[in-house]
């Protein structure tokens, strides 16, 4: 008996659909490209539940005849090419005739379509590949396709879909590609009855501004060239606007979005030395080439495209960008302008020689006599030598004697003298630092630990002693003496860790504290980032940022964390947070709240180079050592290095 038989079309289509339709976003891409191919000037997209329930695309394009409408769902049925040779003069997005039969194989699909010249349109309903109904209808010119219950008959695929957030974000990415390639077409997208964005037909620059933001628009530098091999237009950006994450990088060839790592290198080459390591510029580059010189035939879902004469085009691209940047002064040129140059006279040997500067000093000066700080070091020394165990020069040995109440200050000589500390059984000079560093189990954390140590009101009771507990080195490290030796603490990481602990707790406990703004600032978020923004709004509120949506990607910033430094640019911070969140949405990161808290803490943490007062160092270190984990910062970096006396001894 023979074993081989042909698969029914419905099965073949379902298998093929595996290639073409991987997720709701693939459906959007195919439907939008069909609408653009049909010369639509207005395309509306309606989505429910990130495309699981409904994906609907309505266009005002050329529509289809009754027969074509039915034909369109047959495999390899297309109006776009007739023979293989047509592939070399392709001016449409589609050509395979695979999209509609693939989509219909894995969904419940309805289509209404009418050509301008027809009086009635046609309405088709399918369940899987099976046509349920076909009838004439009165409908608008153009095509309206509703795709419901995607993968209803392929449960494994349906289960495999990611969160709504991720799927919606992928949908928007596909829509962005088509919208950026076709600024002459108006688009709108509505998700669960909320209009996510509406893009009017206009120039390319207007489209970029509408899809992203005014800010992105302001940083654009036009590029333009036309020759036999290629015509290029579009925009690159000013080097200052390059960013570490989430750069907007788009290549289009013959109005089709593509990825092209080799051409990307050409752009990067132009920014070499103009942007910092790891930064990426925005670019929107549109190439037009003879369709015969590219191969778009690689794979329905792949965005790589092969070019002939790639090297020559690479050089043209690079030269064009360089020229554009030069024109817009993005590249520093050698400046021969003499107007503000300092006047340096030519050397004249006959002129009188200038006097040598004189240095005078006081031979009797003794810094140890005069300095108030040093006199206290001296008194401290005396205190220690007088104390019971006679330990000198570093913090006391006993940990048991540590009073359970936290003590901010070290008793002054006077206190000890009148017996409060020195005469009872407790050790003098209690210091939280010393005990905490030794991990005393019954340590009671100070109640102030949830307050940013550097924005705390000055303690009511000032330090009674100016005993120098901490030393700052290079405005970067804090050095402290411990029972077993010494510790070097990285100030930025320590502060970041303390802040992180507080912010992360706020997120976990779902309670934020913010300070109301008198004059709320209006923040603009790229339209494409609106869903990402919506997904982080709650966490931002717990962090202390109160944002109210004004629609269309605008938000009023009504409150900020009270401790936030005025110099922090919220727009920049928010952009970084959105970048983190976008990665998260695409499933590459770990917990989102943690990342946001970390980003805020890192931005706000003490920079290197900042000189700290005794009080600040003390508060910072106390807060740090009040945390259960004070060895590693939340980003995994080491906070402190301990050097034992043995290690120190070994060096001498
Ligand atoms: P392809 O786009 O590769 O030709 P599709 O399966 O996507 O294959 O579409 C099949 C055919 O259906 C197209 O060639 C086109 O003639 C017609 N068609 C699809 N969508 C539309 C639309 N929105 N408006 C007009 N015609 C359409
Ligand atoms: Mg198509």
XYZ file of C-alpha atoms and ligand atoms in Angstrom:
680
model
C 0.000 0.000 0.000
C 1.269 3.465 -0.840
C 1.710 5.716 2.125
C 2.102 9.179 0.705
C -0.862 11.484 0.188
C -1.350 15.221 -0.236
C -2.281 17.177 2.866
C -5.584 19.017 2.724
C -5.161 22.747 2.112
C -6.361 23.636 5.593
C -3.580 21.558 7.144
C -0.968 22.816 4.705
C -2.019 26.373 5.472
C -1.820 25.800 9.177
C 1.693 24.479 8.817
C 2.654 27.405 6.605
C 1.067 29.745 9.116
C 3.686 28.616 11.596
C 6.195 30.442 9.436
C 4.242 33.592 8.718
C 2.112 34.104 11.814
C 4.077 33.739 14.979
C 2.304 36.268 17.144
C -0.333 38.997 16.913
C 2.325 41.425 15.723
C 2.958 39.287 12.603
C -0.730 39.596 11.701
C -0.536 43.361 12.074
C 2.519 43.529 9.873
C 0.924 41.531 7.078
C -2.402 43.364 7.201
C -0.773 46.781 7.289
C 1.493 45.938 4.381
C -1.504 44.770 2.383
C -3.284 48.051 3.102
C -0.250 50.063 2.033
C 0.047 47.950 -1.123
C -3.619 48.728 -1.781
C -2.668 52.433 -1.756
C -4.659 53.292 1.344
C -4.167 56.796 2.737
C -5.847 56.129 6.056
C -5.385 52.974 8.108
C -7.065 52.317 11.426
C -6.068 49.519 13.751
C -8.200 48.178 16.598
C -6.797 45.686 19.056
C -8.301 43.842 22.003
C -6.301 42.033 24.653
C -3.047 42.631 22.819
C -4.437 40.874 19.757
C -5.566 37.673 21.454
C -9.207 38.637 21.091
C -9.217 40.945 18.110
C -6.959 42.451 15.500
C -8.822 44.663 13.095
C -7.379 46.717 10.255
C -9.592 49.089 8.292
C -8.206 50.814 5.220
C -9.532 53.101 2.493
C -7.482 51.417 -0.199
C -8.507 49.958 -3.547
C -10.556 47.080 -2.121
C -11.215 43.827 -3.959
C -13.778 42.448 -6.346
C -16.040 39.656 -5.085
C -13.961 37.028 -6.857
C -10.632 38.464 -5.774
C -11.864 38.610 -2.194
C -12.377 34.866 -2.245
C -9.172 34.230 -4.180
C -7.088 36.228 -1.744
C -7.389 33.390 0.794
C -5.999 30.744 -1.526
C -2.408 29.800 -1.094
C 0.034 31.515 -3.450
C -2.708 33.795 -4.727
C -1.435 37.302 -5.290
C -2.141 40.263 -7.504
C 1.378 41.581 -7.078
C 3.539 39.396 -9.290
C 2.777 37.193 -12.242
C 6.135 35.631 -12.986
C 9.492 35.191 -11.328
C 10.949 38.068 -13.327
C 8.521 40.448 -11.608
C 10.450 39.923 -8.414
C 13.144 42.120 -9.926
C 10.860 45.072 -10.347
C 8.958 44.674 -7.127
C 7.313 47.815 -5.789
C 5.012 46.249 -3.253
C 5.534 44.904 0.247
C 3.800 41.603 -0.443
C 4.405 39.155 -3.275
C 4.206 35.670 -1.776
C 0.423 35.369 -1.548
C 0.863 33.630 1.775
C -0.336 36.056 4.409
C -4.110 35.853 4.182
C -4.297 32.041 3.815
C -1.911 31.699 6.748
C -3.812 34.097 8.992
C -7.169 32.580 8.164
C -5.853 29.105 8.955
C -5.271 29.997 12.606
C -8.118 32.388 13.423
C -11.741 33.314 12.977
C -11.623 35.901 10.245
C -14.135 38.263 8.704
C -13.486 40.539 5.786
C -15.576 43.280 4.232
C -14.199 44.863 1.099
C -15.412 47.100 -1.711
C -13.760 48.701 -4.715
C -14.612 52.293 -5.555
C -16.245 51.221 -8.806
C -18.513 48.570 -7.221
C -21.852 49.384 -5.708
C -21.827 46.606 -3.155
C -18.971 45.079 -1.321
C -18.516 41.519 -0.142
C -18.493 40.029 3.324
C -16.646 36.770 3.991
C -16.540 34.835 7.271
C -14.101 32.033 7.987
C -13.436 29.727 10.877
C -10.013 28.284 10.406
C -9.650 27.946 6.641
C -13.307 27.007 6.256
C -15.502 29.575 4.554
C -18.684 29.939 6.575
C -20.481 32.633 4.664
C -20.087 34.910 1.657
C -22.588 37.657 0.932
C -22.901 41.041 -0.691
C -22.928 43.956 1.735
C -23.101 47.684 1.731
C -19.799 48.909 3.060
C -17.238 51.643 2.728
C -14.689 51.639 -0.019
C -11.602 49.781 1.068
C -10.994 46.716 3.159
C -11.902 45.878 6.721
C -10.413 42.701 8.176
C -11.200 41.384 11.641
C -9.047 38.602 13.010
C -10.511 37.077 16.169
C -9.282 34.405 18.574
C -5.882 34.036 17.032
C -4.525 30.479 17.395
C -7.921 29.252 18.652
C -7.170 25.979 16.874
C -3.459 25.825 17.785
C -3.562 25.833 21.601
C 0.193 25.359 21.900
C 0.777 28.591 19.998
C -1.786 30.442 22.035
C -0.192 29.325 25.265
C 3.174 30.378 23.969
C 2.115 34.033 23.700
C 3.814 36.395 26.118
C 2.207 38.916 28.443
C -0.227 41.446 26.964
C 2.387 44.097 27.564
C 4.952 42.284 25.440
C 2.568 41.392 22.657
C 1.201 44.924 22.492
C 4.669 46.337 22.446
C 5.560 44.047 19.521
C 2.423 45.154 17.695
C 3.386 48.781 18.138
C 6.894 48.092 16.905
C 5.510 46.607 13.679
C 3.104 49.491 13.250
C 5.957 51.932 13.790
C 7.975 50.331 11.019
C 5.148 50.621 8.531
C 4.215 54.118 9.745
C 7.789 55.375 9.453
C 8.073 53.913 5.976
C 4.853 55.629 4.876
C 4.515 59.116 6.350
C 2.036 59.978 3.598
C -0.457 57.558 5.162
C -2.470 58.393 8.298
C -2.531 55.707 10.999
C -4.311 55.236 14.274
C -4.218 52.437 16.808
C -6.752 51.749 19.526
C -6.274 49.140 22.234
C -9.227 48.028 24.370
C -11.088 51.222 23.453
C -8.170 53.498 24.307
C -6.674 55.428 21.435
C -2.954 54.763 21.766
C -1.964 57.086 19.003
C -3.031 58.792 15.857
C -0.562 59.781 13.193
C -1.549 62.345 10.604
C -0.271 62.150 7.064
C 2.657 64.515 6.659
C 6.351 64.848 6.064
C 8.861 62.348 7.311
C 10.018 64.712 10.009
C 6.466 65.242 11.218
C 5.999 61.501 11.326
C 9.143 61.011 13.402
C 8.015 63.719 15.828
C 4.557 62.164 16.079
C 5.808 58.645 16.622
C 8.593 59.586 19.014
C 8.743 63.079 20.422
C 9.443 66.693 19.688
C 12.785 66.275 21.364
C 13.840 63.561 18.924
C 12.664 65.829 16.111
C 14.800 68.704 17.297
C 17.955 66.636 17.157
C 17.629 65.517 13.566
C 20.152 66.286 10.850
C 18.894 65.700 7.307
C 20.872 63.439 4.966
C 20.392 63.486 1.244
C 22.094 62.086 -1.817
C 21.061 60.765 -5.154
C 23.102 58.901 -7.734
C 22.847 55.956 -10.100
C 23.514 53.375 -7.468
C 21.388 54.584 -4.620
C 19.387 57.502 -3.359
C 19.467 58.154 0.355
C 17.414 60.493 2.421
C 16.262 60.714 5.988
C 17.939 61.844 9.171
C 20.781 61.158 11.504
C 21.020 62.870 14.870
C 23.263 65.279 16.668
C 25.989 63.391 18.515
C 24.882 64.834 21.873
C 21.592 63.021 21.609
C 23.208 59.583 21.371
C 22.208 57.278 24.178
C 23.291 54.061 25.817
C 20.016 52.250 25.458
C 16.944 52.387 23.318
C 18.455 54.350 20.441
C 16.070 54.768 17.515
C 17.787 53.154 14.559
C 15.865 52.558 11.379
C 16.879 51.594 7.877
C 14.352 51.350 5.106
C 14.970 50.186 1.598
C 12.324 50.911 -1.020
C 9.969 51.736 1.878
C 10.522 48.410 3.561
C 11.969 48.301 7.072
C 15.204 46.356 7.237
C 17.984 45.493 9.578
C 21.419 45.845 8.130
C 24.344 45.363 10.494
C 26.853 46.296 7.796
C 25.243 49.651 6.980
C 24.830 50.216 10.696
C 28.599 50.051 10.918
C 28.872 52.800 8.308
C 26.751 55.070 10.484
C 28.690 54.196 13.611
C 31.911 54.953 11.786
C 30.687 58.532 11.274
C 30.039 58.934 14.994
C 33.369 57.477 16.047
C 35.111 59.891 18.409
C 31.985 62.053 18.617
C 30.045 59.924 21.062
C 31.080 58.052 24.187
C 31.809 54.353 24.165
C 28.661 52.293 24.271
C 26.416 55.122 23.095
C 24.278 54.808 20.014
C 22.928 57.545 17.747
C 19.368 57.755 16.464
C 18.983 57.444 12.725
C 16.201 57.143 10.182
C 17.737 56.315 6.828
C 15.694 55.678 3.730
C 17.361 54.112 0.714
C 15.900 53.746 -2.725
C 17.598 51.297 -5.031
C 16.779 49.432 -8.196
C 14.606 46.512 -6.949
C 16.650 44.230 -9.167
C 19.704 44.946 -7.060
C 18.305 43.656 -3.775
C 16.950 40.337 -2.617
C 13.999 40.637 -0.267
C 13.178 37.024 -0.798
C 15.007 35.674 2.210
C 12.183 34.822 4.596
C 8.695 36.193 5.249
C 9.467 37.240 8.782
C 13.111 38.167 8.398
C 14.071 41.782 8.050
C 17.547 41.268 6.600
C 17.966 42.199 2.974
C 20.827 41.398 0.626
C 22.264 44.121 -1.574
C 24.396 44.076 -4.673
C 27.399 46.410 -4.583
C 27.180 46.593 -0.846
C 30.665 48.016 -0.380
C 30.108 50.877 -2.813
C 26.796 51.729 -1.181
C 28.443 51.535 2.212
C 30.903 54.232 1.171
C 28.211 56.444 -0.300
C 26.197 56.148 2.899
C 29.168 57.065 5.038
C 30.205 60.007 2.885
C 26.638 61.312 2.848
C 26.305 61.204 6.604
C 29.719 62.785 7.135
C 28.838 65.598 4.808
C 25.472 66.167 6.497
C 27.032 66.253 9.931
C 29.742 68.631 8.770
C 27.131 70.965 7.328
C 25.274 71.030 10.600
C 28.413 71.615 12.615
C 28.051 68.332 14.375
C 31.707 67.622 13.675
C 34.084 70.107 15.255
C 36.073 71.831 12.535
C 39.431 73.506 13.030
C 38.564 77.030 14.075
C 40.713 79.809 12.653
C 38.529 82.516 14.090
C 40.777 85.070 15.794
C 38.077 87.180 17.436
C 38.246 85.767 20.957
C 41.778 84.382 20.868
C 44.030 85.523 23.733
C 46.661 88.036 22.718
C 50.050 86.384 23.051
C 52.870 88.799 22.287
C 55.873 87.630 20.327
C 58.945 87.018 22.496
C 61.096 90.152 22.802
C 64.577 89.413 24.252
C 65.207 93.078 25.052
C 62.106 93.426 27.244
C 62.697 93.464 31.036
C 62.422 90.020 32.592
C 59.386 89.487 34.825
C 60.081 89.038 38.562
C 60.316 85.605 40.000
C 57.461 84.989 42.451
C 58.603 85.056 46.107
C 57.558 82.523 48.726
C 57.448 83.588 52.357
C 56.707 81.328 55.299
C 56.613 81.394 59.042
C 59.261 79.175 60.576
C 57.485 79.083 63.926
C 54.209 77.857 62.580
C 53.144 74.628 64.249
C 49.951 73.239 62.869
C 49.617 70.861 65.809
C 49.391 73.692 68.259
C 46.807 75.758 66.561
C 44.471 73.409 64.842
C 41.306 72.865 66.840
C 40.822 69.515 65.213
C 44.248 68.343 66.179
C 43.804 69.468 69.716
C 40.855 67.170 69.831
C 42.814 64.318 68.405
C 45.140 64.941 71.287
C 42.363 64.956 73.804
C 40.942 61.845 72.271
C 44.256 60.176 72.615
C 44.321 61.119 76.259
C 40.827 59.817 76.748
C 41.763 56.522 75.329
C 44.917 56.193 77.351
C 42.953 56.943 80.460
C 40.232 54.510 79.679
C 40.114 51.214 81.502
C 41.703 48.942 78.954
C 44.040 51.597 77.772
C 43.333 50.867 74.110
C 44.587 53.631 71.984
C 43.972 55.016 68.579
C 41.043 53.001 67.393
C 37.603 52.075 68.385
C 36.974 50.130 71.580
C 37.259 46.377 71.778
C 34.136 45.462 73.603
C 31.012 44.792 71.661
C 28.914 43.495 74.496
C 29.064 46.835 76.128
C 27.385 48.468 73.206
C 24.281 50.219 74.457
C 21.292 48.894 72.615
C 20.027 52.375 71.993
C 21.818 53.885 69.098
C 24.064 56.723 69.932
C 24.875 59.298 67.322
C 27.682 60.925 69.152
C 30.739 59.954 70.974
C 30.808 61.207 74.547
C 33.043 64.139 74.893
C 35.850 64.318 77.333
C 33.663 66.250 79.659
C 30.979 63.583 79.682
C 33.443 60.918 80.495
C 35.063 63.029 83.075
C 31.909 63.342 85.074
C 31.480 59.659 85.101
C 28.598 58.970 82.803
C 30.548 56.759 80.527
C 33.926 56.217 81.954
C 32.975 55.102 85.429
C 30.251 52.610 84.889
C 30.760 49.226 83.295
C 30.116 50.294 79.758
C 32.995 51.021 77.506
C 33.620 54.586 76.586
C 33.237 55.787 73.031
C 30.379 53.674 71.858
C 30.186 53.832 68.163
C 27.624 52.207 65.997
C 30.189 51.804 63.324
C 32.423 49.669 65.476
C 29.690 47.387 66.617
C 27.874 47.126 63.377
C 31.007 46.304 61.525
C 31.449 43.410 63.865
C 27.926 42.225 63.166
C 26.554 42.343 66.639
C 23.383 40.316 66.452
C 21.223 42.437 68.708
C 22.017 45.644 66.949
C 18.981 47.879 66.792
C 18.867 49.747 63.534
C 18.407 53.456 63.862
C 14.914 54.642 63.227
C 16.179 57.015 60.601
C 17.180 54.280 58.200
C 14.334 54.956 55.810
C 15.324 58.540 55.414
C 17.936 59.530 52.925
C 20.861 60.160 55.223
C 22.018 63.072 53.165
C 18.730 64.851 53.189
C 18.006 64.363 56.838
C 17.488 67.450 58.923
C 20.582 68.155 60.993
C 20.345 66.197 64.239
C 19.018 68.278 67.066
C 21.916 67.378 69.214
C 25.155 68.171 67.480
C 28.144 65.925 67.897
C 29.647 66.694 71.215
C 33.017 65.508 70.142
C 34.761 66.251 66.921
C 36.665 63.010 67.131
C 37.354 62.187 63.550
C 35.834 58.798 62.952
C 35.976 58.845 59.218
C 38.354 60.033 56.606
C 37.434 60.740 53.029
C 39.990 59.836 50.396
C 39.986 61.335 46.943
C 36.358 62.422 47.413
C 35.516 58.850 46.659
C 36.266 56.488 49.498
C 35.520 56.700 53.179
C 38.065 55.126 55.460
C 37.156 54.001 58.930
C 38.955 52.179 61.649
C 37.331 48.986 62.848
C 37.983 46.577 65.614
C 39.937 44.238 63.387
C 41.588 46.792 61.166
C 40.142 49.201 58.691
C 37.500 49.438 56.051
C 37.359 51.395 52.803
C 33.887 52.247 51.618
C 32.909 53.390 48.140
C 30.713 56.427 48.828
C 28.613 56.245 45.667
C 27.860 52.565 46.004
C 27.147 52.882 49.708
C 24.682 55.671 49.129
C 23.085 53.904 46.207
C 22.566 50.812 48.352
C 20.928 52.793 51.131
C 18.626 54.606 48.714
C 17.811 51.425 46.881
C 16.742 49.722 50.064
C 14.304 52.495 50.783
C 12.884 52.798 47.273
C 12.570 49.082 46.781
C 10.691 48.792 50.053
C 8.341 51.543 48.932
C 7.595 49.588 45.774
C 7.111 46.328 47.618
C 4.920 47.892 50.242
C 3.120 49.830 47.536
C 3.453 53.142 49.257
C 5.248 56.149 47.924
C 5.888 59.492 49.451
C 6.170 62.503 47.254
C 6.352 66.199 47.479
C 3.738 68.052 45.484
C 4.957 70.358 42.761
C 3.574 73.872 42.745
C 3.925 74.146 39.011
C 3.611 70.696 37.487
C 5.954 70.126 34.599
C 4.539 68.496 31.471
C 6.537 65.487 30.367
C 6.312 64.058 26.879
C 6.753 60.406 26.195
C 7.146 58.934 22.741
C 3.798 57.598 21.539
C 5.324 54.224 21.086
C 6.357 54.204 24.721
C 2.899 54.975 26.068
C 2.067 51.324 26.861
C 5.471 50.898 28.500
C 4.875 54.088 30.451
C 1.454 52.913 31.567
C 3.000 49.709 32.837
C 5.437 51.555 35.079
C 3.160 54.344 36.322
C 2.302 52.513 39.539
C 5.896 51.748 40.354
C 6.822 55.351 39.614
C 4.159 56.459 42.065
C 5.608 54.204 44.762
C 8.987 55.748 44.043
C 7.436 59.156 44.650
C 6.722 60.369 41.119
C 3.123 61.379 40.678
C 2.267 61.466 37.020
C -1.139 62.076 35.528
C -1.820 61.260 31.925
C -2.971 64.182 29.820
C -3.419 61.946 26.774
C -1.350 61.580 23.633
C 1.830 60.716 25.535
C 1.809 63.851 27.723
C 1.958 63.554 31.488
C 1.804 66.140 34.241
C 4.481 65.612 36.853
C 2.564 66.558 39.980
C 4.908 65.205 42.611
C 8.479 64.072 43.053
C 10.327 62.238 45.814
C 11.053 64.821 48.476
C 14.705 63.891 48.580
C 15.292 64.195 44.843
C 18.087 66.564 44.005
C 16.976 69.598 42.002
C 19.782 69.054 39.520
C 18.372 65.716 38.379
C 16.718 65.997 34.989
C 13.564 63.959 35.263
C 13.226 63.671 31.493
C 16.573 61.950 31.227
C 15.844 59.730 34.213
C 12.448 58.765 32.850
C 13.911 57.929 29.470
C 16.386 55.597 31.144
C 13.594 54.021 33.131
C 11.533 53.505 29.993
C 14.513 51.885 28.328
C 14.857 49.483 31.241
C 11.145 48.814 31.212
C 11.112 48.178 27.497
C 13.773 45.511 27.920
C 11.731 44.084 30.728
C 8.632 44.014 28.578
C 10.597 42.055 26.011
C 11.484 39.578 28.673
C 15.239 40.036 28.953
C 15.451 41.464 32.443
C 14.433 40.455 35.901
C 11.926 42.166 38.097
C 10.866 45.585 36.845
C 10.290 47.371 40.165
C 13.762 46.416 41.245
C 15.286 47.882 38.106
C 13.395 51.138 38.433
C 14.375 51.495 42.075
C 17.955 50.788 41.122
C 17.928 53.342 38.328
C 16.553 56.034 40.606
C 19.033 55.194 43.361
C 21.977 55.192 40.973
C 20.955 58.573 39.566
C 20.490 60.079 42.958
C 23.451 58.546 44.759
C 26.362 60.723 45.783
C 28.686 61.190 42.896
C 32.387 60.619 43.159
C 34.176 63.874 43.687
C 31.725 65.131 46.258
C 33.330 66.139 49.522
C 31.444 64.932 52.561
C 31.170 66.408 56.005
C 31.854 64.340 59.071
C 28.161 64.257 59.796
C 27.289 63.082 56.312
C 29.862 60.304 56.351
C 28.700 59.171 59.726
C 25.051 59.088 58.716
C 25.786 57.369 55.461
C 27.788 54.636 57.100
C 25.317 54.144 59.883
C 22.516 53.772 57.381
C 24.555 51.398 55.280
C 25.461 49.116 58.123
C 21.886 49.095 59.324
C 21.035 47.124 56.191
C 21.135 43.364 56.353
C 23.347 43.182 53.285
C 26.028 45.795 53.103
C 28.761 44.011 51.218
C 27.441 44.290 47.686
C 25.488 47.088 46.062
C 22.198 46.093 44.380
C 23.975 46.227 41.011
C 26.389 43.587 42.253
C 29.400 45.806 42.866
C 31.514 45.576 45.986
C 30.766 48.372 48.440
C 33.500 47.967 51.007
C 36.951 46.471 51.314
C 38.092 45.341 54.754
C 41.747 45.244 55.656
C 42.601 43.391 58.826
C 45.423 44.400 61.113
C 47.195 41.226 60.036
C 46.969 42.317 56.440
C 48.232 45.720 57.367
C 51.052 44.212 59.413
C 52.062 42.106 56.477
C 52.730 45.250 54.528
C 55.221 46.655 57.013
P 0.468 39.189 -1.017
O 0.339 40.450 -0.247
O 1.799 38.577 -0.872
O 0.027 39.315 -2.421
P -1.631 38.298 0.726
O -2.045 36.942 1.150
O -1.178 39.201 1.787
O -0.502 38.117 -0.351
O -2.798 38.976 -0.045
C -3.334 38.329 -1.177
C -3.957 39.332 -2.129
O -5.110 39.898 -1.556
C -3.087 40.500 -2.448
O -2.219 40.222 -3.527
C -4.091 41.583 -2.799
O -4.451 41.493 -4.125
C -5.282 41.214 -1.949
N -5.381 42.045 -0.753
C -4.994 41.691 0.496
N -5.247 42.675 1.375
C -5.793 43.680 0.673
C -6.269 44.988 1.025
N -6.215 45.456 2.268
N -6.788 45.747 0.040
C -6.854 45.296 -1.220
N -6.416 44.099 -1.596
C -5.890 43.280 -0.683
Mg 0.448 40.621 1.778
